[in-house]
mmCIF file of C-alpha atoms and ligand atoms in Angstrom:
data_model
loop_
_atom_site.group_PDB
_atom_site.id
_atom_site.type_symbol
_atom_site.label_atom_id
_atom_site.label_comp_id
_atom_site.label_asym_id
_atom_site.label_seq_id
_atom_site.Cartn_x
_atom_site.Cartn_y
_atom_site.Cartn_z
ATOM 1 C CA MET A 1 77.538 -157.726 -82.328
ATOM 2 C CA THR A 2 80.289 -156.389 -83.993
ATOM 3 C CA TYR A 3 81.188 -152.538 -82.574
ATOM 4 C CA TYR A 4 79.767 -152.925 -80.033
ATOM 5 C CA LYS A 5 81.225 -154.586 -75.669
ATOM 6 C CA ILE A 6 77.860 -155.713 -73.467
ATOM 7 C CA SER A 7 79.503 -155.968 -70.184
ATOM 8 C CA SER A 8 78.827 -159.520 -68.733
ATOM 9 C CA LEU A 9 76.092 -157.925 -65.780
ATOM 10 C CA VAL A 10 74.481 -156.236 -68.276
ATOM 11 C CA ALA A 11 74.161 -159.225 -70.742
ATOM 12 C CA GLN A 12 73.314 -161.285 -67.731
ATOM 13 C CA ALA A 13 70.375 -159.178 -66.713
ATOM 14 C CA LEU A 14 68.878 -158.901 -70.214
ATOM 15 C CA GLN A 15 68.945 -162.888 -71.035
ATOM 16 C CA ALA A 16 67.467 -162.891 -67.880
ATOM 17 C CA LYS A 17 64.837 -160.566 -68.142
ATOM 18 C CA GLN A 18 65.332 -158.218 -65.452
ATOM 19 C CA PRO A 19 65.656 -154.111 -65.244
ATOM 20 C CA VAL A 20 68.268 -152.314 -66.688
ATOM 21 C CA VAL A 21 68.313 -148.480 -67.006
ATOM 22 C CA ALA A 22 70.759 -147.091 -69.566
ATOM 23 C CA LEU A 23 72.643 -143.939 -68.657
ATOM 24 C CA GLU A 24 74.213 -141.918 -71.323
ATOM 25 C CA SER A 25 77.597 -139.690 -71.281
ATOM 26 C CA THR A 26 78.646 -136.822 -72.549
ATOM 27 C CA VAL A 27 77.364 -135.892 -69.231
ATOM 28 C CA ILE A 28 81.155 -137.659 -68.324
ATOM 29 C CA THR A 29 82.069 -136.496 -70.856
ATOM 30 C CA HIS A 30 81.707 -131.846 -71.649
ATOM 31 C CA GLY A 31 78.251 -131.961 -68.555
ATOM 32 C CA LEU A 32 79.688 -131.433 -66.267
ATOM 33 C CA PRO A 33 83.846 -131.186 -63.845
ATOM 34 C CA PHE A 34 85.561 -133.004 -62.280
ATOM 35 C CA PRO A 35 85.586 -135.015 -59.857
ATOM 36 C CA GLN A 36 81.912 -133.858 -59.932
ATOM 37 C CA ASN A 37 81.110 -135.790 -62.972
ATOM 38 C CA LEU A 38 83.193 -138.823 -61.608
ATOM 39 C CA GLU A 39 81.397 -138.868 -58.170
ATOM 40 C CA LEU A 40 77.953 -138.341 -60.040
ATOM 41 C CA ALA A 41 79.170 -141.388 -62.435
ATOM 42 C CA ARG A 42 79.537 -143.629 -60.167
ATOM 43 C CA ASN A 43 76.411 -141.994 -58.027
ATOM 44 C CA MET A 44 74.203 -141.906 -60.640
ATOM 45 C CA GLU A 45 74.273 -146.638 -60.832
ATOM 46 C CA ALA A 46 74.639 -146.408 -56.715
ATOM 47 C CA GLU A 47 71.075 -144.587 -57.891
ATOM 48 C CA VAL A 48 69.994 -147.145 -59.910
ATOM 49 C CA ARG A 49 70.677 -150.388 -58.835
ATOM 50 C CA ALA A 50 69.441 -148.776 -55.055
ATOM 51 C CA GLY A 51 66.162 -148.599 -57.545
ATOM 52 C CA GLY A 52 66.084 -152.696 -57.918
ATOM 53 C CA SER A 53 67.537 -152.011 -61.478
ATOM 54 C CA LEU A 54 70.999 -152.669 -63.142
ATOM 55 C CA PRO A 55 72.818 -149.491 -64.195
ATOM 56 C CA ALA A 56 74.589 -149.965 -67.655
ATOM 57 C CA THR A 57 76.941 -146.789 -68.666
ATOM 58 C CA ILE A 58 77.166 -146.603 -72.133
ATOM 59 C CA ALA A 59 79.972 -145.128 -73.598
ATOM 60 C CA VAL A 60 82.970 -145.760 -76.619
ATOM 61 C CA ILE A 61 85.797 -147.004 -75.840
ATOM 62 C CA ASP A 62 88.892 -147.376 -77.489
ATOM 63 C CA GLY A 63 86.586 -147.790 -80.230
ATOM 64 C CA LEU A 64 83.860 -150.212 -79.228
ATOM 65 C CA ILE A 65 80.577 -148.980 -77.463
ATOM 66 C CA HIS A 66 80.799 -150.295 -74.073
ATOM 67 C CA VAL A 67 77.120 -151.118 -72.822
ATOM 68 C CA GLY A 68 77.966 -151.254 -69.523
ATOM 69 C CA LEU A 69 80.865 -150.198 -67.744
ATOM 70 C CA GLU A 70 83.110 -151.199 -64.807
ATOM 71 C CA ASP A 71 84.684 -148.378 -62.636
ATOM 72 C CA ASP A 72 88.115 -148.330 -63.758
ATOM 73 C CA GLU A 73 85.948 -147.365 -67.442
ATOM 74 C CA LEU A 74 84.141 -145.234 -66.029
ATOM 75 C CA GLU A 75 86.855 -143.382 -64.310
ATOM 76 C CA ARG A 76 89.789 -143.618 -67.585
ATOM 77 C CA LEU A 77 86.305 -142.082 -69.196
ATOM 78 C CA ALA A 78 86.637 -139.040 -67.162
ATOM 79 C CA VAL A 79 90.022 -138.411 -66.387
ATOM 80 C CA GLN A 80 90.746 -138.307 -70.123
ATOM 81 C CA ALA A 81 87.528 -136.265 -70.566
ATOM 82 C CA ARG A 82 89.389 -133.807 -68.357
ATOM 83 C CA ASP A 83 92.894 -134.127 -70.127
ATOM 84 C CA VAL A 84 93.015 -134.393 -73.075
ATOM 85 C CA GLY A 85 88.800 -133.927 -74.198
ATOM 86 C CA VAL A 86 87.135 -137.154 -76.082
ATOM 87 C CA ARG A 87 84.969 -136.929 -78.499
ATOM 88 C CA LYS A 88 80.822 -136.440 -77.818
ATOM 89 C CA VAL A 89 78.799 -138.422 -79.928
ATOM 90 C CA SER A 90 76.145 -138.161 -81.425
ATOM 91 C CA VAL A 91 74.959 -140.060 -83.570
ATOM 92 C CA ARG A 92 77.009 -139.069 -86.784
ATOM 93 C CA ASP A 93 79.723 -139.923 -84.073
ATOM 94 C CA PHE A 94 79.651 -143.527 -83.924
ATOM 95 C CA GLY A 95 81.166 -144.185 -87.321
ATOM 96 C CA PRO A 96 84.305 -142.097 -86.621
ATOM 97 C CA ALA A 97 85.152 -143.019 -82.973
ATOM 98 C CA ILE A 98 85.481 -146.607 -83.837
ATOM 99 C CA ALA A 99 87.363 -146.243 -87.089
ATOM 100 C CA LEU A 100 89.437 -144.016 -84.902
ATOM 101 C CA GLY A 101 89.634 -146.429 -81.584
ATOM 102 C CA GLU A 102 88.515 -143.521 -78.990
ATOM 103 C CA CYS A 103 87.155 -142.952 -76.390
ATOM 104 C CA GLY A 104 83.650 -140.297 -76.068
ATOM 105 C CA GLY A 105 80.728 -139.970 -74.515
ATOM 106 C CA THR A 106 77.557 -140.679 -76.051
ATOM 107 C CA THR A 107 74.254 -137.764 -75.989
ATOM 108 C CA VAL A 108 70.916 -138.756 -75.012
ATOM 109 C CA ALA A 109 70.690 -139.385 -79.235
ATOM 110 C CA GLY A 110 74.026 -141.679 -78.878
ATOM 111 C CA THR A 111 72.982 -143.757 -75.915
ATOM 112 C CA LEU A 112 69.508 -144.336 -77.743
ATOM 113 C CA VAL A 113 70.818 -145.995 -81.053
ATOM 114 C CA ALA A 114 73.178 -148.107 -78.427
ATOM 115 C CA ALA A 115 71.244 -148.825 -75.997
ATOM 116 C CA GLU A 116 68.121 -149.521 -78.662
ATOM 117 C CA ALA A 117 70.554 -151.786 -80.182
ATOM 118 C CA ALA A 118 70.854 -153.484 -76.957
ATOM 119 C CA GLY A 119 67.819 -154.591 -75.888
ATOM 120 C CA LEU A 120 67.290 -152.140 -72.998
ATOM 121 C CA ARG A 121 63.611 -150.085 -72.775
ATOM 122 C CA VAL A 122 64.737 -147.167 -70.627
ATOM 123 C CA PHE A 123 66.907 -144.861 -69.773
ATOM 124 C CA ALA A 124 68.465 -142.008 -67.189
ATOM 125 C CA THR A 125 69.569 -138.532 -67.874
ATOM 126 C CA GLY A 126 69.686 -134.856 -66.674
ATOM 127 C CA GLY A 127 67.651 -132.633 -69.750
ATOM 128 C CA ILE A 128 67.449 -133.422 -73.836
ATOM 129 C CA GLY A 129 68.705 -131.358 -76.254
ATOM 130 C CA GLY A 130 65.938 -129.485 -78.541
ATOM 131 C CA VAL A 131 65.560 -126.150 -80.632
ATOM 132 C CA HIS A 132 68.258 -123.311 -79.586
ATOM 133 C CA GLN A 133 66.797 -120.145 -78.280
ATOM 134 C CA GLY A 134 67.911 -117.716 -81.429
ATOM 135 C CA ALA A 135 69.500 -120.566 -84.095
ATOM 136 C CA PRO A 136 65.716 -121.774 -85.514
ATOM 137 C CA PHE A 137 68.682 -124.434 -86.982
ATOM 138 C CA ASP A 138 70.850 -126.013 -84.144
ATOM 139 C CA VAL A 139 68.139 -129.260 -83.710
ATOM 140 C CA SER A 140 70.060 -131.035 -81.433
ATOM 141 C CA ALA A 141 70.147 -134.878 -82.970
ATOM 142 C CA ASP A 142 68.480 -136.407 -79.951
ATOM 143 C CA LEU A 143 64.293 -135.067 -81.534
ATOM 144 C CA GLN A 144 65.387 -136.393 -84.479
ATOM 145 C CA GLN A 145 66.181 -140.490 -82.256
ATOM 146 C CA LEU A 146 63.290 -139.797 -80.251
ATOM 147 C CA ALA A 147 61.466 -140.836 -83.189
ATOM 148 C CA ARG A 148 63.063 -143.729 -83.633
ATOM 149 C CA SER A 149 63.750 -145.395 -80.626
ATOM 150 C CA PRO A 150 61.366 -147.157 -78.803
ATOM 151 C CA VAL A 151 62.692 -145.854 -74.745
ATOM 152 C CA VAL A 152 61.377 -144.342 -72.192
ATOM 153 C CA VAL A 153 63.773 -141.288 -71.707
ATOM 154 C CA VAL A 154 63.266 -140.031 -68.196
ATOM 155 C CA CYS A 155 64.608 -136.852 -67.845
ATOM 156 C CA ALA A 156 63.896 -133.512 -66.550
ATOM 157 C CA GLY A 157 62.724 -132.237 -69.519
ATOM 158 C CA ALA A 158 64.478 -130.139 -71.642
ATOM 159 C CA LYS A 159 67.879 -127.411 -70.888
ATOM 160 C CA ALA A 160 66.402 -123.636 -70.268
ATOM 161 C CA ILE A 161 69.554 -122.706 -72.345
ATOM 162 C CA LEU A 162 66.586 -124.053 -75.295
ATOM 163 C CA ASP A 163 64.039 -123.146 -76.699
ATOM 164 C CA LEU A 164 61.356 -124.830 -75.221
ATOM 165 C CA PRO A 165 58.293 -124.221 -76.784
ATOM 166 C CA ALA A 166 60.951 -124.800 -79.504
ATOM 167 C CA THR A 167 61.354 -128.076 -79.115
ATOM 168 C CA LEU A 168 57.866 -128.989 -78.356
ATOM 169 C CA GLU A 169 56.598 -128.414 -81.322
ATOM 170 C CA VAL A 170 58.815 -131.093 -82.515
ATOM 171 C CA LEU A 171 58.487 -133.842 -80.031
ATOM 172 C CA GLU A 172 54.806 -133.685 -81.611
ATOM 173 C CA THR A 173 56.370 -133.113 -84.611
ATOM 174 C CA MET A 174 58.350 -136.138 -84.097
ATOM 175 C CA GLY A 175 54.998 -138.693 -82.204
ATOM 176 C CA VAL A 176 56.546 -138.349 -78.742
ATOM 177 C CA PRO A 177 54.512 -138.217 -76.331
ATOM 178 C CA VAL A 178 55.394 -136.322 -73.110
ATOM 179 C CA VAL A 179 54.255 -137.203 -70.246
ATOM 180 C CA GLY A 180 54.531 -135.160 -66.841
ATOM 181 C CA TYR A 181 55.814 -137.905 -63.743
ATOM 182 C CA GLN A 182 53.059 -135.858 -61.311
ATOM 183 C CA THR A 183 52.958 -132.569 -63.011
ATOM 184 C CA ASP A 184 51.104 -130.944 -65.751
ATOM 185 C CA GLU A 185 54.177 -129.266 -66.671
ATOM 186 C CA PHE A 186 56.476 -129.809 -68.586
ATOM 187 C CA PRO A 187 59.879 -128.405 -66.417
ATOM 188 C CA ALA A 188 62.597 -126.543 -66.918
ATOM 189 C CA PHE A 189 65.731 -128.853 -66.014
ATOM 190 C CA TYR A 190 66.832 -126.190 -63.411
ATOM 191 C CA SER A 191 63.325 -125.297 -62.413
ATOM 192 C CA ARG A 192 60.330 -126.727 -61.665
ATOM 193 C CA SER A 193 57.980 -125.380 -64.577
ATOM 194 C CA SER A 194 58.090 -123.815 -67.833
ATOM 195 C CA GLY A 195 53.989 -123.099 -68.379
ATOM 196 C CA LEU A 196 53.768 -125.654 -71.214
ATOM 197 C CA PRO A 197 51.937 -128.317 -70.879
ATOM 198 C CA VAL A 198 52.341 -132.241 -70.735
ATOM 199 C CA SER A 199 50.599 -134.194 -73.933
ATOM 200 C CA VAL A 200 49.846 -136.277 -71.146
ATOM 201 C CA ARG A 201 51.011 -137.156 -66.559
ATOM 202 C CA ALA A 202 51.131 -140.373 -65.328
ATOM 203 C CA ASP A 203 51.297 -140.641 -61.166
ATOM 204 C CA THR A 204 52.876 -143.937 -61.457
ATOM 205 C CA PRO A 205 55.752 -145.699 -62.422
ATOM 206 C CA GLY A 206 53.105 -148.126 -63.642
ATOM 207 C CA GLN A 207 51.432 -145.916 -65.396
ATOM 208 C CA VAL A 208 54.395 -144.457 -67.167
ATOM 209 C CA ALA A 209 55.070 -148.038 -68.093
ATOM 210 C CA ALA A 210 51.190 -149.279 -69.011
ATOM 211 C CA ILE A 211 51.876 -145.235 -71.493
ATOM 212 C CA ALA A 212 54.860 -147.456 -72.766
ATOM 213 C CA ARG A 213 54.299 -150.648 -73.719
ATOM 214 C CA ALA A 214 50.710 -149.151 -75.168
ATOM 215 C CA HIS A 215 52.316 -146.968 -77.782
ATOM 216 C CA TRP A 216 54.693 -150.421 -78.654
ATOM 217 C CA GLY A 217 51.992 -151.988 -79.267
ATOM 218 C CA LEU A 218 49.867 -150.240 -81.235
ATOM 219 C CA GLY A 219 54.195 -149.948 -82.976
ATOM 220 C CA MET A 220 54.349 -146.861 -82.411
ATOM 221 C CA ARG A 221 58.972 -146.491 -82.381
ATOM 222 C CA SER A 222 59.328 -143.469 -80.533
ATOM 223 C CA ALA A 223 60.376 -143.563 -77.214
ATOM 224 C CA VAL A 224 58.287 -141.940 -74.368
ATOM 225 C CA LEU A 225 59.801 -138.539 -72.834
ATOM 226 C CA LEU A 226 59.423 -138.974 -69.283
ATOM 227 C CA THR A 227 59.590 -135.822 -67.930
ATOM 228 C CA VAL A 228 60.351 -135.395 -64.271
ATOM 229 C CA PRO A 229 60.715 -132.128 -61.997
ATOM 230 C CA PRO A 230 63.966 -131.593 -60.924
ATOM 231 C CA PRO A 231 63.711 -132.193 -56.230
ATOM 232 C CA GLU A 232 61.835 -129.692 -55.003
ATOM 233 C CA ASP A 233 65.070 -128.506 -52.360
ATOM 234 C CA ALA A 234 67.378 -128.411 -55.437
ATOM 235 C CA ALA A 235 65.384 -126.781 -57.553
ATOM 236 C CA LEU A 236 65.868 -122.753 -58.931
ATOM 237 C CA PRO A 237 62.904 -120.708 -59.532
ATOM 238 C CA ALA A 238 62.448 -119.183 -62.976
ATOM 239 C CA ASP A 239 63.258 -115.960 -63.127
ATOM 240 C CA ALA A 240 66.678 -116.440 -60.758
ATOM 241 C CA VAL A 241 68.493 -118.227 -63.614
ATOM 242 C CA GLN A 242 66.794 -116.896 -67.113
ATOM 243 C CA GLY A 243 69.881 -113.753 -65.871
ATOM 244 C CA ALA A 244 72.613 -116.516 -66.095
ATOM 245 C CA ILE A 245 71.723 -117.974 -69.008
ATOM 246 C CA GLN A 246 71.139 -115.352 -71.524
ATOM 247 C CA GLN A 247 73.860 -113.415 -70.115
ATOM 248 C CA ALA A 248 75.589 -116.965 -71.310
ATOM 249 C CA LEU A 249 74.312 -116.707 -74.638
ATOM 250 C CA THR A 250 74.987 -113.222 -76.187
ATOM 251 C CA GLU A 251 78.744 -114.779 -74.324
ATOM 252 C CA ALA A 252 78.436 -117.495 -76.456
ATOM 253 C CA ALA A 253 77.166 -115.328 -79.522
ATOM 254 C CA ALA A 254 79.769 -112.924 -79.109
ATOM 255 C CA GLN A 255 82.805 -116.313 -79.387
ATOM 256 C CA GLY A 256 81.289 -117.077 -81.616
ATOM 257 C CA ILE A 257 80.629 -120.389 -80.177
ATOM 258 C CA HIS A 258 78.534 -122.800 -82.574
ATOM 259 C CA GLY A 259 78.008 -126.246 -83.096
ATOM 260 C CA GLN A 260 78.116 -129.444 -80.865
ATOM 261 C CA LYS A 261 79.792 -126.684 -78.707
ATOM 262 C CA VAL A 262 77.819 -124.389 -77.499
ATOM 263 C CA THR A 263 75.665 -126.502 -74.670
ATOM 264 C CA PRO A 264 79.115 -127.820 -72.940
ATOM 265 C CA PHE A 265 79.895 -123.464 -72.893
ATOM 266 C CA MET A 266 76.307 -122.868 -71.550
ATOM 267 C CA LEU A 267 76.058 -125.267 -68.276
ATOM 268 C CA GLY A 268 79.245 -124.378 -67.246
ATOM 269 C CA ARG A 269 79.027 -120.937 -68.141
ATOM 270 C CA VAL A 270 75.573 -121.111 -66.729
ATOM 271 C CA SER A 271 77.278 -123.086 -63.650
ATOM 272 C CA GLU A 272 79.788 -119.849 -62.930
ATOM 273 C CA LEU A 273 77.408 -117.742 -63.301
ATOM 274 C CA THR A 274 74.709 -119.326 -60.912
ATOM 275 C CA HIS A 275 77.747 -119.836 -58.726
ATOM 276 C CA GLY A 276 77.364 -123.305 -58.601
ATOM 277 C CA ASP A 277 73.700 -123.433 -57.497
ATOM 278 C CA SER A 278 72.720 -124.537 -61.123
ATOM 279 C CA LEU A 279 75.705 -127.325 -61.133
ATOM 280 C CA LYS A 280 73.814 -128.581 -57.648
ATOM 281 C CA ALA A 281 70.425 -128.520 -59.307
ATOM 282 C CA ASN A 282 71.465 -131.004 -62.588
ATOM 283 C CA LEU A 283 73.540 -133.313 -60.339
ATOM 284 C CA ALA A 284 70.137 -133.612 -57.843
ATOM 285 C CA LEU A 285 68.098 -133.954 -60.674
ATOM 286 C CA LEU A 286 69.811 -136.720 -62.725
ATOM 287 C CA LEU A 287 69.946 -138.142 -59.635
ATOM 288 C CA ASN A 288 66.192 -138.141 -58.942
ATOM 289 C CA ASN A 289 65.673 -139.073 -62.044
ATOM 290 C CA GLY A 290 67.183 -142.551 -62.208
ATOM 291 C CA ARG A 291 65.758 -143.454 -59.301
ATOM 292 C CA LEU A 292 62.610 -143.055 -60.925
ATOM 293 C CA ALA A 293 63.962 -144.305 -64.087
ATOM 294 C CA ALA A 294 64.857 -147.109 -61.575
ATOM 295 C CA ALA A 295 60.654 -147.558 -60.878
ATOM 296 C CA VAL A 296 59.740 -147.525 -64.499
ATOM 297 C CA ALA A 297 62.365 -150.352 -65.238
ATOM 298 C CA ARG A 298 61.363 -153.040 -62.668
ATOM 299 C CA GLU A 299 57.159 -151.716 -63.714
ATOM 300 C CA LEU A 300 57.978 -153.143 -67.731
ATOM 301 C CA ALA A 301 59.853 -156.119 -66.882
ATOM 302 C CA GLY A 302 57.906 -157.496 -64.237
HETATM 303 N N1 LIG B 401 71.645 -133.094 -69.711
HETATM 304 C C1 LIG B 401 73.336 -132.376 -68.997
HETATM 305 N N2 LIG B 401 74.466 -132.195 -69.332
HETATM 306 C C2 LIG B 401 74.240 -132.449 -70.752
HETATM 307 C C3 LIG B 401 73.518 -132.961 -71.560
HETATM 308 C C4 LIG B 401 72.443 -133.824 -70.782
HETATM 309 O O1 LIG B 401 72.214 -132.229 -68.026
HETATM 310 O O2 LIG B 401 75.940 -132.391 -71.000
HETATM 311 C C5 LIG B 401 74.171 -133.243 -72.501
HETATM 312 C C6 LIG B 401 73.581 -134.558 -73.198
HETATM 313 O O3 LIG B 401 74.239 -135.939 -73.807
HETATM 314 C C7 LIG B 401 72.130 -134.074 -74.394
HETATM 315 C C8 LIG B 401 74.280 -133.218 -75.089
HETATM 316 O O4 LIG B 401 71.974 -135.076 -75.512
HETATM 317 O O5 LIG B 401 73.692 -132.232 -73.764
HETATM 318 C C9 LIG B 401 73.071 -132.297 -76.703
HETATM 319 O O6 LIG B 401 73.691 -131.576 -76.751
HETATM 320 P P1 LIG B 401 73.057 -130.842 -78.575
HETATM 321 O O7 LIG B 401 72.369 -129.474 -77.933
HETATM 322 O O8 LIG B 401 74.757 -130.243 -79.059
HETATM 323 O O9 LIG B 401 72.943 -131.681 -79.670
HETATM 324 MN MN1 LIG B 402 73.515 -128.560 -81.983
#
């Protein structure tokens, strides 16, 4: 595939129909501070392996879309993000990043494009993008891409910095089943509950795989969004984060932060304002999602 570099491990696993889990890289380049980002990237891969699947972190390195990173590439991406900054690669950004020979971290939308192209069916992330609060035209390209890529996306819902009811409405319009894992409620990333219903509940990886098979078997081309509440011991009470979120939103507006910069600013500010509690929740839920994604990939491969 032109523009792509599929690692030999990933190519072999796909050939042998073994389970592979795609991982995004914006969480490394824009979502978490150094060195927690690099540590998380490595731990996330370890979690997928422990779950019996092969991790394939997706990123743009020197103008090539990599599916499956070597450890030195992972490190380079994290260090370069810290030292000089790299591009946040969503759907619109691949062409420019490739043409200019850049490095970049792929968002959920970007990772979906590459995962689908490489033939991966399961993808683990932290939280998807969505409709922003107070900026109804700032709708993450994640939602549109979820409508287009037939991949199971394992996440902890959408970040509570977003307008969650509006985000769920758009997902419904886009034809994306929102599956609650062992829950009837849409999780709110840092917190286990949002008060909003999912469209269906599944209690086992096997049920998730069955839903995905039927959805795609009918000819649907959209993703299946598997939403998993953050682990109990790391989750924050919903009202505990709300104050921090509202303050960060006010600051973002006052500083004129727009577009792609909103999500990284909000994540960083909420982490400062909660004295690292939101960061701890973020790391724990990522690993939790990696583990479940590995189990779903095994069901789908089997
Ligand atoms: N979840 C995290 N940290 C992140 C993101 C999600 O825990 O950094 C990233 C994802 O890559 C997601 C992106 O696709 O934020 C959404 O950005 P935007 O709203 O600009 O589309
Ligand atoms: Mn946006």
